[in-house]
XYZ file of C-alpha atoms in Angstrom:
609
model
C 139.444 108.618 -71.283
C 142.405 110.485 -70.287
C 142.006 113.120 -67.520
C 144.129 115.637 -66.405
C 145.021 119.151 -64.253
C 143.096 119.987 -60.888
C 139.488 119.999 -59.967
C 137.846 123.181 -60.408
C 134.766 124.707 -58.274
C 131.619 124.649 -59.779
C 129.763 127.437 -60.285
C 126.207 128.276 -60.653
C 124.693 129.123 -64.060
C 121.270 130.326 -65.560
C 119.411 127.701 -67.173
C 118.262 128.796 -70.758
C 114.715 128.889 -72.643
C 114.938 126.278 -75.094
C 113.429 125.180 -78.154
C 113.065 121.355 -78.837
C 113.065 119.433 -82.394
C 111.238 116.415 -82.005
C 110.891 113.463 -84.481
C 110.976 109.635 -83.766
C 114.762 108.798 -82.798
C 117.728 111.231 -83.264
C 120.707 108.765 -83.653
C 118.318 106.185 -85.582
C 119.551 103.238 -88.015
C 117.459 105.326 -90.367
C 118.253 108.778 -90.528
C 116.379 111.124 -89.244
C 116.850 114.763 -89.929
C 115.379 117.616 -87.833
C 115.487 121.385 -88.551
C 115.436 124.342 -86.487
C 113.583 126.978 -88.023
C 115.166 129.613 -87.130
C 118.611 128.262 -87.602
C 117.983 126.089 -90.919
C 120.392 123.857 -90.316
C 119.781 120.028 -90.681
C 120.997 117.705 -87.426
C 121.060 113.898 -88.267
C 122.698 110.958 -87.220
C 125.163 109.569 -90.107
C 125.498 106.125 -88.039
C 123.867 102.892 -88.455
C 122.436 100.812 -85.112
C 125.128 100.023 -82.349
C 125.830 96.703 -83.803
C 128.219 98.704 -85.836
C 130.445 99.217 -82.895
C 132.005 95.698 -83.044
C 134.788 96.482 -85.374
C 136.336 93.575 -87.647
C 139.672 92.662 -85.987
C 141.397 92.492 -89.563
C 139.851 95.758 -90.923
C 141.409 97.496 -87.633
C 144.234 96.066 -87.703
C 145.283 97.193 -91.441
C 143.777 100.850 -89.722
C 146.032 100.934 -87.350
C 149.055 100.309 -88.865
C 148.239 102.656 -91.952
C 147.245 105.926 -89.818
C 150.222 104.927 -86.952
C 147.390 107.309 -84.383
C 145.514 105.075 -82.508
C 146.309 105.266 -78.606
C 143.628 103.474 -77.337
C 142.535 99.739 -77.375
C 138.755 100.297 -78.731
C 138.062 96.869 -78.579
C 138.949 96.419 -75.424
C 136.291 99.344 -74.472
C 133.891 97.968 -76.445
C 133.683 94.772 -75.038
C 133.861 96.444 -71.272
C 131.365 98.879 -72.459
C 128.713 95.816 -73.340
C 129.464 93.987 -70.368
C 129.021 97.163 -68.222
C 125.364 97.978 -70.247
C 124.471 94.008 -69.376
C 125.878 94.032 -65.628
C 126.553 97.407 -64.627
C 129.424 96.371 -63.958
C 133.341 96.738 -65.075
C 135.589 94.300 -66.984
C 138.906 95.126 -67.873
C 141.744 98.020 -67.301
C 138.892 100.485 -67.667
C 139.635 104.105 -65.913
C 137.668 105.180 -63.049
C 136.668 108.601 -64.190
C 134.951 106.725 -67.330
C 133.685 104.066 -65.564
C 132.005 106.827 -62.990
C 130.658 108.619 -65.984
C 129.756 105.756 -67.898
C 127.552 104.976 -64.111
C 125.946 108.438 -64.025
C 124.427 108.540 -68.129
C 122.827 105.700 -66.878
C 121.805 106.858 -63.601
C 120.605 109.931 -66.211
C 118.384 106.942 -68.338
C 121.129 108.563 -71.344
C 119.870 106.156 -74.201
C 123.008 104.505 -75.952
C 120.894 105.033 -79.054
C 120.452 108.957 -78.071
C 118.389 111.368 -77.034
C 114.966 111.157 -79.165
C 114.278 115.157 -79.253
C 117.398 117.318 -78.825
C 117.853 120.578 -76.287
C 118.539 123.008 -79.095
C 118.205 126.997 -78.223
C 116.375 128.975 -81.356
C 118.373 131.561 -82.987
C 117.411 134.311 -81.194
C 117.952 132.466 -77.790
C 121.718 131.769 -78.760
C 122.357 135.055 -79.281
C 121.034 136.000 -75.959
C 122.569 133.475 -74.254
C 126.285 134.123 -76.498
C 125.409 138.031 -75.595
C 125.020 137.063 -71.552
C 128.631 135.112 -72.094
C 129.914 138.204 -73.146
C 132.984 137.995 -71.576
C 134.058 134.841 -71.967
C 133.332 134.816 -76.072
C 135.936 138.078 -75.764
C 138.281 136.438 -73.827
C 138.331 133.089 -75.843
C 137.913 134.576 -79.578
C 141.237 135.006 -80.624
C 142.101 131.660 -79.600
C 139.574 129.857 -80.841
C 140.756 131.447 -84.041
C 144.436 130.386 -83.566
C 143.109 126.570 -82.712
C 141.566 126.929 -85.999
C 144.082 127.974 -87.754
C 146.265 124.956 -85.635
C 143.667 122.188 -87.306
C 144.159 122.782 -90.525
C 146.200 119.490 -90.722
C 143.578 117.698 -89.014
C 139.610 116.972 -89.667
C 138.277 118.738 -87.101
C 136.246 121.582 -85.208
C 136.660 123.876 -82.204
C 133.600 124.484 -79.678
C 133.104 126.823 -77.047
C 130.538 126.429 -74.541
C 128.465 127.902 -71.667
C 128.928 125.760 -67.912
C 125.914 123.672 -69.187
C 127.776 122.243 -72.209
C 125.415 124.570 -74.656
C 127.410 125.238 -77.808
C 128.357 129.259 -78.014
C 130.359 129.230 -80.783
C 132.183 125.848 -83.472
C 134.606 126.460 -86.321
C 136.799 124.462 -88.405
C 137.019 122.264 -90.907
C 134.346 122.555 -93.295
C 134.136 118.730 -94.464
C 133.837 117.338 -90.444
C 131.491 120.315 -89.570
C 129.002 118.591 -91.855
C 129.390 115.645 -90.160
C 129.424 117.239 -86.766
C 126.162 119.174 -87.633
C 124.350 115.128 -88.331
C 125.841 114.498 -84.840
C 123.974 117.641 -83.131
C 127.528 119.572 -82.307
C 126.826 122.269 -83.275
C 125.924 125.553 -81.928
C 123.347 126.087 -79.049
C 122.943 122.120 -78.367
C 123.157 121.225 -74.583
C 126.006 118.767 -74.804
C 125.914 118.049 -71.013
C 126.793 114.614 -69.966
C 122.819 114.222 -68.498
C 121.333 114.817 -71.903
C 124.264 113.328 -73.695
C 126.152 111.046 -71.766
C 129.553 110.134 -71.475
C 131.518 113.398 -73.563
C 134.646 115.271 -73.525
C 132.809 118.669 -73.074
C 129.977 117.376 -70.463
C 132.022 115.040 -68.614
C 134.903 117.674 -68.253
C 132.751 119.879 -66.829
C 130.821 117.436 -64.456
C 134.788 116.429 -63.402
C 135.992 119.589 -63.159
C 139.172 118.765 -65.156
C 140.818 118.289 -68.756
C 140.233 114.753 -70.269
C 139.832 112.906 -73.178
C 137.023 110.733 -74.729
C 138.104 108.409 -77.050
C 135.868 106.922 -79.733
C 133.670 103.725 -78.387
C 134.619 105.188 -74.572
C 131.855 107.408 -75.637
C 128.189 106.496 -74.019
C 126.205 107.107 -77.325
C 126.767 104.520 -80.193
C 126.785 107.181 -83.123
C 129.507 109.732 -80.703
C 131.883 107.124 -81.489
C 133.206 108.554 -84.739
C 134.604 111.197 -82.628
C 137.173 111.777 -80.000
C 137.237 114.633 -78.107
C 139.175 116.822 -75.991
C 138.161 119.468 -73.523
C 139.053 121.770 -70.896
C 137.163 123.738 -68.458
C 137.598 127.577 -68.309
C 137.887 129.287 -64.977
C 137.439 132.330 -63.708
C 139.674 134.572 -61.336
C 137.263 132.615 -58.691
C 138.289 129.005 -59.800
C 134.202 129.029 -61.211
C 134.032 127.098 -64.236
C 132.276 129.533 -66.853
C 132.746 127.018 -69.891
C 134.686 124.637 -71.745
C 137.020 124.811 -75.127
C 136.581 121.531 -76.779
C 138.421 120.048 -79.929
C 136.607 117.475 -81.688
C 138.205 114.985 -84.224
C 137.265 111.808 -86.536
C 137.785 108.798 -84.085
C 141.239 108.026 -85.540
C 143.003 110.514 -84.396
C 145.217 111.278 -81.982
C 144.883 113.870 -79.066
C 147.897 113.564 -77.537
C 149.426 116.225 -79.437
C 145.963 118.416 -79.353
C 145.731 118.392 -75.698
C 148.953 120.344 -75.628
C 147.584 122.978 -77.790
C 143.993 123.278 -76.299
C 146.105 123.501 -72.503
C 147.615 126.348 -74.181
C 144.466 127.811 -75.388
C 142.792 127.926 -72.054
C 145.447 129.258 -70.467
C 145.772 132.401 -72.716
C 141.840 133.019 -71.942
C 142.242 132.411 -68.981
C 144.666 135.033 -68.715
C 142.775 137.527 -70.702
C 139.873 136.994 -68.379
C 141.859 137.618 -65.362
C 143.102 141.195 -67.155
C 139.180 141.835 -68.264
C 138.198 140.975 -64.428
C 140.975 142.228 -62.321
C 141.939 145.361 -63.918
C 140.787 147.637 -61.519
C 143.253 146.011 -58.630
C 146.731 145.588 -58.165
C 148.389 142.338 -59.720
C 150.708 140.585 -59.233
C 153.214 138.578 -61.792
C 154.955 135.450 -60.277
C 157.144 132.399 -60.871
C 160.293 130.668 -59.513
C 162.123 131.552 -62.935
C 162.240 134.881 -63.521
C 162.564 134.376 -67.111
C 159.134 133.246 -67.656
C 157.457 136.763 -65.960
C 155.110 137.716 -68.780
C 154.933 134.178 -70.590
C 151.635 132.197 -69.784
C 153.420 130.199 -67.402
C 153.444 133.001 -65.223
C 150.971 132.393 -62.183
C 149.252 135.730 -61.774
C 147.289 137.446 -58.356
C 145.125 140.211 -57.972
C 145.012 141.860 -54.664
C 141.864 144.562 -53.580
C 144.104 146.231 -50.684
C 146.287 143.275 -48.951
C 143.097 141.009 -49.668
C 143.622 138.413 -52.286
C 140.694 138.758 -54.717
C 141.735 136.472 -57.994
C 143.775 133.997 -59.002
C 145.156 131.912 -62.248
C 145.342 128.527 -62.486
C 149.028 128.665 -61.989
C 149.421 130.868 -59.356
C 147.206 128.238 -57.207
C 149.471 126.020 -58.431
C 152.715 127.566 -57.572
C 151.717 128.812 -54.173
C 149.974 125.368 -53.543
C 146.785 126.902 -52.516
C 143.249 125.527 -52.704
C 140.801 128.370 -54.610
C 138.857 129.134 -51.658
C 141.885 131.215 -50.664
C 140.962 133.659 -52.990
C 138.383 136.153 -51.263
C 139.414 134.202 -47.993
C 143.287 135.158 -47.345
C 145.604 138.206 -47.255
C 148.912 139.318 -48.645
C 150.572 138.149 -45.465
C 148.912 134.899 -45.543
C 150.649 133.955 -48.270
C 154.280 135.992 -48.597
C 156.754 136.812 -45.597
C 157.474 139.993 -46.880
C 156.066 143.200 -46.459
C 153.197 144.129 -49.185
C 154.701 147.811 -49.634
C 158.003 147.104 -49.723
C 156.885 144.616 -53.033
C 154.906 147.346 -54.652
C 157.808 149.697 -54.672
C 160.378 147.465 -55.700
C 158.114 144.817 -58.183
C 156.432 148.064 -59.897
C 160.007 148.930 -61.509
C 161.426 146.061 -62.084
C 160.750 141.923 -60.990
C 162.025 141.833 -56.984
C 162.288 138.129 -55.165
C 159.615 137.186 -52.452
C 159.194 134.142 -49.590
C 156.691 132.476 -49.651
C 155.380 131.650 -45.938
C 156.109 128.665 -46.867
C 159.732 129.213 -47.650
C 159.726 128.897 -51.296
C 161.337 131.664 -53.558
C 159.733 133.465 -56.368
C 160.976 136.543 -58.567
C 157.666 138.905 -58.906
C 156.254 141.751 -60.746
C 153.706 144.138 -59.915
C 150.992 146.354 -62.281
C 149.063 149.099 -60.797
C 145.576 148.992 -61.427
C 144.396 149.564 -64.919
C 143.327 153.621 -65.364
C 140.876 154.732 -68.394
C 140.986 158.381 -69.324
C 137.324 159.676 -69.193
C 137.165 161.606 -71.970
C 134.326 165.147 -71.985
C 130.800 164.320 -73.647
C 130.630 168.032 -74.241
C 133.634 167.572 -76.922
C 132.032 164.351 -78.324
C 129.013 166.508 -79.124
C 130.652 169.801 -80.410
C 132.824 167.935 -83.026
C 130.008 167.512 -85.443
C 128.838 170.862 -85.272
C 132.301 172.564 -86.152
C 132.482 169.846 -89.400
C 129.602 171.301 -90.653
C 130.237 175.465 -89.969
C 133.596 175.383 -90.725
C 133.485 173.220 -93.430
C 130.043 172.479 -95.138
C 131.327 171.368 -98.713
C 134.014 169.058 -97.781
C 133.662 165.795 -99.103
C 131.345 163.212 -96.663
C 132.850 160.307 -94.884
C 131.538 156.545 -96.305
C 129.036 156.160 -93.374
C 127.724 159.704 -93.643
C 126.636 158.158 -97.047
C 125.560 154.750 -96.056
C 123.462 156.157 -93.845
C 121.084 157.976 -96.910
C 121.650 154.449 -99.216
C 120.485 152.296 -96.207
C 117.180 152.743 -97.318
C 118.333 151.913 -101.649
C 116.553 148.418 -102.121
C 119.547 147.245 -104.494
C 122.128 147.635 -101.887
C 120.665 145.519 -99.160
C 119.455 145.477 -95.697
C 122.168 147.970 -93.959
C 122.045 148.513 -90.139
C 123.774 151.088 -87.997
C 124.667 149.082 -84.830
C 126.124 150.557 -81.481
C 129.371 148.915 -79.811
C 130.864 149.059 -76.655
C 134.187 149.186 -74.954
C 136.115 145.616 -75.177
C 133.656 144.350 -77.751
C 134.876 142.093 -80.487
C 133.933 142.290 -83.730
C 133.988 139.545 -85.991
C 131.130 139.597 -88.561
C 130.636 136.284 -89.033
C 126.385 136.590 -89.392
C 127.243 139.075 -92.422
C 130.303 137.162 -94.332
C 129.137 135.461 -97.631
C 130.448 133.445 -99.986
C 133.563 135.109 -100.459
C 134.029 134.743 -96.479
C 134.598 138.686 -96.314
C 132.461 141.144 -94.371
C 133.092 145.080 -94.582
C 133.426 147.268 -91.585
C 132.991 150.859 -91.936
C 133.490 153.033 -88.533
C 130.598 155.894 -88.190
C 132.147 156.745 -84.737
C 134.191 155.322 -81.797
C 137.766 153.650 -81.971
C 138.829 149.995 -82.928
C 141.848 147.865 -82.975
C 142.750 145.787 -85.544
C 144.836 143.083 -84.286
C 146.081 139.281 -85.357
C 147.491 136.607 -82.911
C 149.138 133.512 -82.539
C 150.267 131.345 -79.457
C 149.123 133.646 -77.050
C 150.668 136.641 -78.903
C 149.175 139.749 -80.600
C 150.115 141.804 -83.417
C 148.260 145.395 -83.552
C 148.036 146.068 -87.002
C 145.948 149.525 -87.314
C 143.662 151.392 -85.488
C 140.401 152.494 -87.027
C 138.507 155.614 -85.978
C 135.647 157.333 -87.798
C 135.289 157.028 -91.629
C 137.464 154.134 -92.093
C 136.997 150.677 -94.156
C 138.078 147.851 -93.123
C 137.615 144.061 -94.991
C 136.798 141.641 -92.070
C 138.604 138.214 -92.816
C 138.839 135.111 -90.472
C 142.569 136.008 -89.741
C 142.105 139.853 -88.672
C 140.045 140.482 -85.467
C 138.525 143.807 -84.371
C 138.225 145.132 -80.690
C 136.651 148.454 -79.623
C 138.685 150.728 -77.445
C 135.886 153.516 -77.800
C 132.278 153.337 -78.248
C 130.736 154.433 -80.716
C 128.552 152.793 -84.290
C 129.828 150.768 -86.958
C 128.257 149.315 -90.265
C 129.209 145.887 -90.947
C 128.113 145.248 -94.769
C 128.192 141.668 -96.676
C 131.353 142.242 -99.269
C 127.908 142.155 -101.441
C 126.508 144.618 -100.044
C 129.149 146.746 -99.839
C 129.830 146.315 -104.120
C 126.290 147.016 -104.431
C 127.069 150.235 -102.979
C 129.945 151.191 -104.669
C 128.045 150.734 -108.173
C 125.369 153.104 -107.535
C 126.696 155.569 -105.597
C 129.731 157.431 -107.010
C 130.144 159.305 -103.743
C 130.884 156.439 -102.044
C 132.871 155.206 -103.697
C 134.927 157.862 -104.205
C 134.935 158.360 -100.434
C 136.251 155.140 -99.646
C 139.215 155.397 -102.443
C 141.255 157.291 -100.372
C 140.600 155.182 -96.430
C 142.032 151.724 -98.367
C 144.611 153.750 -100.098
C 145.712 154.573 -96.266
C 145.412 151.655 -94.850
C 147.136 150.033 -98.185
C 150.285 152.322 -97.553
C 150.149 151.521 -93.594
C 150.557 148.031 -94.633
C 153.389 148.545 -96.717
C 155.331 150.814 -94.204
C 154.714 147.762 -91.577
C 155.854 145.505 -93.971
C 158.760 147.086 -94.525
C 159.086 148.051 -90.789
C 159.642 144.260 -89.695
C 161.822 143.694 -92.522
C 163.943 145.834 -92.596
C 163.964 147.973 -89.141
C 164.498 147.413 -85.738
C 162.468 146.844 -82.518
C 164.185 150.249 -81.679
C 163.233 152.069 -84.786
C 159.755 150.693 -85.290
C 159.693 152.039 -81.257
C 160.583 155.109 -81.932
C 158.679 155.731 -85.237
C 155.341 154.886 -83.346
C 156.395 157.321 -80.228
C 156.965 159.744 -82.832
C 153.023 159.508 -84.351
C 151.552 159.023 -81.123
C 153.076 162.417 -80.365
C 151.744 163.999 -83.287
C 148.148 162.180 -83.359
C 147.647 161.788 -79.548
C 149.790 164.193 -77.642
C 149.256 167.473 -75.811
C 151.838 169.690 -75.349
C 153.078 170.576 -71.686
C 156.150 173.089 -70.385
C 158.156 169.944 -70.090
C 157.228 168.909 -73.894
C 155.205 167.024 -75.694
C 152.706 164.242 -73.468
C 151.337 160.547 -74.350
C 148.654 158.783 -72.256
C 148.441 155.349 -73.195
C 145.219 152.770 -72.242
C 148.037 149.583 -70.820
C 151.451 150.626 -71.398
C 154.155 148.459 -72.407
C 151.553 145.946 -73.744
C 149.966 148.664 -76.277
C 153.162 149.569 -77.297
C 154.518 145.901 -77.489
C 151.083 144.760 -79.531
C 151.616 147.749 -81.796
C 155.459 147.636 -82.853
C 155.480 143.575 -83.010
C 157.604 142.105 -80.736
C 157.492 141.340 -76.830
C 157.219 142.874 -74.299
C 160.362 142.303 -72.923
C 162.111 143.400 -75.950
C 160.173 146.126 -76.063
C 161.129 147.314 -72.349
C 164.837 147.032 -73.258
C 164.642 149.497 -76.056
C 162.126 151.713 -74.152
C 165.042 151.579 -71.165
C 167.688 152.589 -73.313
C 165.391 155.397 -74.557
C 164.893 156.750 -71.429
C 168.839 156.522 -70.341
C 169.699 158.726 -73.425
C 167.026 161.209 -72.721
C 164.813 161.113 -75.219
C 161.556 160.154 -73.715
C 160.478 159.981 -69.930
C 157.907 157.479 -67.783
C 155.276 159.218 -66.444
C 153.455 156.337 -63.996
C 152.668 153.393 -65.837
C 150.484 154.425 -68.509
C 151.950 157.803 -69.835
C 155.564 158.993 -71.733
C 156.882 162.352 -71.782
C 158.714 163.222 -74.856
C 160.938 166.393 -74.161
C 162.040 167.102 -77.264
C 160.111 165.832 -80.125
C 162.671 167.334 -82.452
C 165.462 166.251 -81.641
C 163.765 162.505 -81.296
C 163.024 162.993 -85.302
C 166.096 164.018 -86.524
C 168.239 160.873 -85.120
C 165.403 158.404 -85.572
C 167.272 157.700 -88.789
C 170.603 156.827 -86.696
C 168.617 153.618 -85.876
C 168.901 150.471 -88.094
């Protein structure tokens, strides 16, 4: 076991309704298979008895030096492991944080064999539970999908969990996630170390810190196939609200994976403090002022002069324990005055003192502002579609919604979504591992990432198709219904309705051609131009004119603008600076520009490379 980082608190957490397979012993010689009705899916144990565990020096041996992975001496735990199970007590260089957890399975009478019924939630009651996690599935999707994308080179899977150690969400490698399944890790199991024993994800979370379990370190015989790495998620609060594990054959090595999960948590960590602590000020800090906006930034969220969340690395960098956050004030922690900061850090990064006496550069945000939009216009827009023009051609989910009830096409449902919802589709993909989205109302970003970055590549609004692929996710900026089809589905469709499909010719043509002018855009353009280009259809999609010209509100400012033109923030600020110097757009606050003359904007766009 390898642990590492600070403790976290622990926070409370709602227990869950669950459903229990039973049979005669889970991780038996002989296998024994269980399935959950709702679910289908078969759990098993692959392993023979724990005799198995003894491995054949020579056999390892010619292992070892042919994979060139192994870290840890897994005979050396296996013997301290017996000896331990005989004595209850330790032999050997064993580490304490093992041997503790090794002491509390069996102070939880954990069976080394396993558990003989496993704490599995029905279908239904993992997507309650997933739907009361909400946030945390938002925060964490796009890196689980990155992670994935990361293993590719490696046998393995990525879970996310609740604070009990249920399974929320696994992907990865289809091959291991067989053999994860016959191991029970899979999705809405209760992998906590009192039903489980000694595991990365339960005994992270029971520590409060990032660790390792390596092979026979684990408590159950069967578990040692795997090794495992996990990391507890915090909140703004320091409460643990889950845990991101990566989960391997035994021979790998995690020194090299703990790296990238680290890097995972700390990006959903990040987004969770943005989802939480929007509506304050916050506060961007680190001693290098080159790292302001990269994840190593620590970040602070202030309600007033009171200090009401935190990251990881802020508590870090200011040395702080977490019960500082709700419990101390802007003076309590900077020798400066808190007004003089916001004027200075809103423009542009400013230093600070710490009371301490340490020096950081800083940068301030305002809190987040969402334009509230009239009902009354919501409402009025059908209307004037249909008396002004009551032949025009119908939009795809106008005609879904009179072929929902065609038995060739398929069960089709009209669901509701809400602001900051992702949308992924993964009940509805099939065998070509495609779902299709089709937009009825409301407004959704398509977006990629990787390492912590996103890419905005369109944004949907009503009428429009999109193909959902593993790659691409979807967030709603507006609510409003969406049908999400299997690809199926969706061809069934297309065959028997002409209509449709003639509708939904020209939305992929669009969104064919956007692709191409992005394409071309990145190649061939530059942050400046690509800039400018998007100002310029903002202006003409989302503007209003005013006496001092044409007016943009955005939802988060440089970021939207950064996400949608491809390239950092940073860079992004730099052209939008030199903009502003040469009059062609203003700042308006933080979340709106001012274009003064639209014009003349278009006509030297083409100066640009």
């Amino acid at each position: 076991m390898i642990p590492e980082g600070t403790h976290a608190n622990r926070g409370t957490h709602r227990g869950n309704k669950t459903q229990r397979a039973r049979g005669t012993c889970f991780f038996s010689e002989r296998w024994t298979v269980f399935t959950e009705p709702a679910k289908g899916y078969p759990i098993g144990c692959p392993m023979t008895n724990s005799g198995d565990r003894d491995i054949d020096d020579g056999r390892q041996a010619k292992r070892d030096h042919e994979t060139g992975l192994r870290t840890v001496d897994q005979r050396m735990v296996v013997r301290a492991r017996h000896h331990f199970l005989s004595t209850g007590d330790a032999i050997g260089d064993i580490p304490n944080p093992l041997l503790q957890s090794w002491r509390r399975s069996a102070s939880h009478a954990v069976s080394t064999d396993g558990p003989t019924e496993i704490d599995i939630l029905s279908r239904a009651a993992l997507r309650t539970l997933i739907e009361s996690s909400e946030a945390l599935v938002q925060a964490s999707w796009g890196e689980v999908e990155t992670l994935r994308q990361d293993m590719r080179a490696w046998q393995g899977i990525v879970a996310l969990t609740d604070p009990e150690g249920r399974i929320l969400m696994r992907v990865g490698n289809d091959s291991f996630a067989s053999d994860a399944d016959r191991l029970a890790l899979a999705p809405g199991v209760n992998w906590s170390e009192r039903l489980m024993g000694t595991n990365a994800i339960g005994t992270a979370l029971e520590e409060g810190r990032a660790l390792t379990v390596h092979g026979a370190e684990h408590f159950i015989d069967p578990n040692a196939v795997l090794s495992c790495t996990a990391i507890p998620i915090l909140d703004p609060h320091g409460v643990i609200l889950g845990a991101l594990d990566l989960s391997t054959p035994e021979a790998v090595s995690h020194d090299h994976l703990l790296a990238l999960l680290s890097r995972a948590v700390t990006q959903i960590e990040r987004n969770l403090f943005q989802r939480t602590c929007g509506q304050w000020e916050r506060m961007s800090l680190h001693s290098n002022p080159y790292l302001l906006g990269s994840p190593q930034e620590g970040l602070l969220a202030f309600d007033g002069d009171k200090l009401v969340g935190a990251s990881k690395n802020a508590i870090a960098l200011l040395d702080m324990p977490w019960s500082a956050v709700d419990g101390l004030r802007f003076g309590d922690l900077f020798s400066v005055q808190q007004g003089s900061v916001i004027r200075q850090a809103a423009a542009d990064e400013c230093i600070v003192q710490t009371v301490r006496g340490h020096t950081l550069f800083a940068r301030m945000e305002a809190p987040t502002q969402r334009s509230n939009r009239s009902p009354q216009r919501k409402k009025e827009l059908p209307d004037l579609r249909a008396t002004v023009v009551p032949r025009s051609p119908r939009h795809p989910h106008e005609i879904l919604d009179d072929l929902g009830s065609e038995p060739t096409v398929g069960h089709i449902i009209r669901r509701k979504v809400r602001i900051g919802n992702l949308i992924h589709g993964a009940e509805e993909k099939d065998k070509s591992g495609e779902a299709v989205l089709i937009v009825a109302e409301g407004e959704l970003r398509c977006f990629t990432s990787f390492e912590g970055k996103e890419m905005t590549l369109f944004t949907l609004s009503m009428g429009d198709v999109m193909i959902l692929r593993d790659h691409i996710q979807v967030e709603v900026q507006k609510e409003g219904e969406i049908y999400i089809l299997r690809h199926s589905y969706f061809e069934a469709a297309l065959r028997i309705s002409g209509e449709f499909a003639v509708a939904v010719m020209p939305v992929i043509e669009h969104l064919l051609r956007k692709s191409i002018e992005m394409i071309g855009d990145m190649a061939f353009h530059s942050v400046k131009y690509r800039l400018v280009r998007l100002v310029i259809d903002m202006a003409e999609t989302l503007g209003h004119e005013t006496a001092r010209g044409m007016m943009i509100e955005m939802r988060s400012g440089g970021e939207e603008l950064a996400t949608r033109v491809g390239a950092s923030r940073q860079t992004v600020s730099t052209a939008l600076a030199g903009l502003t110097r040469d009059g062609y757009i203003q700042r308006i606050g933080a979340h709106s520009l001012l274009v003064p003359d639209l014009k003349r904007l278009k006509a030297d766009m083409n100066n640009w490379p």
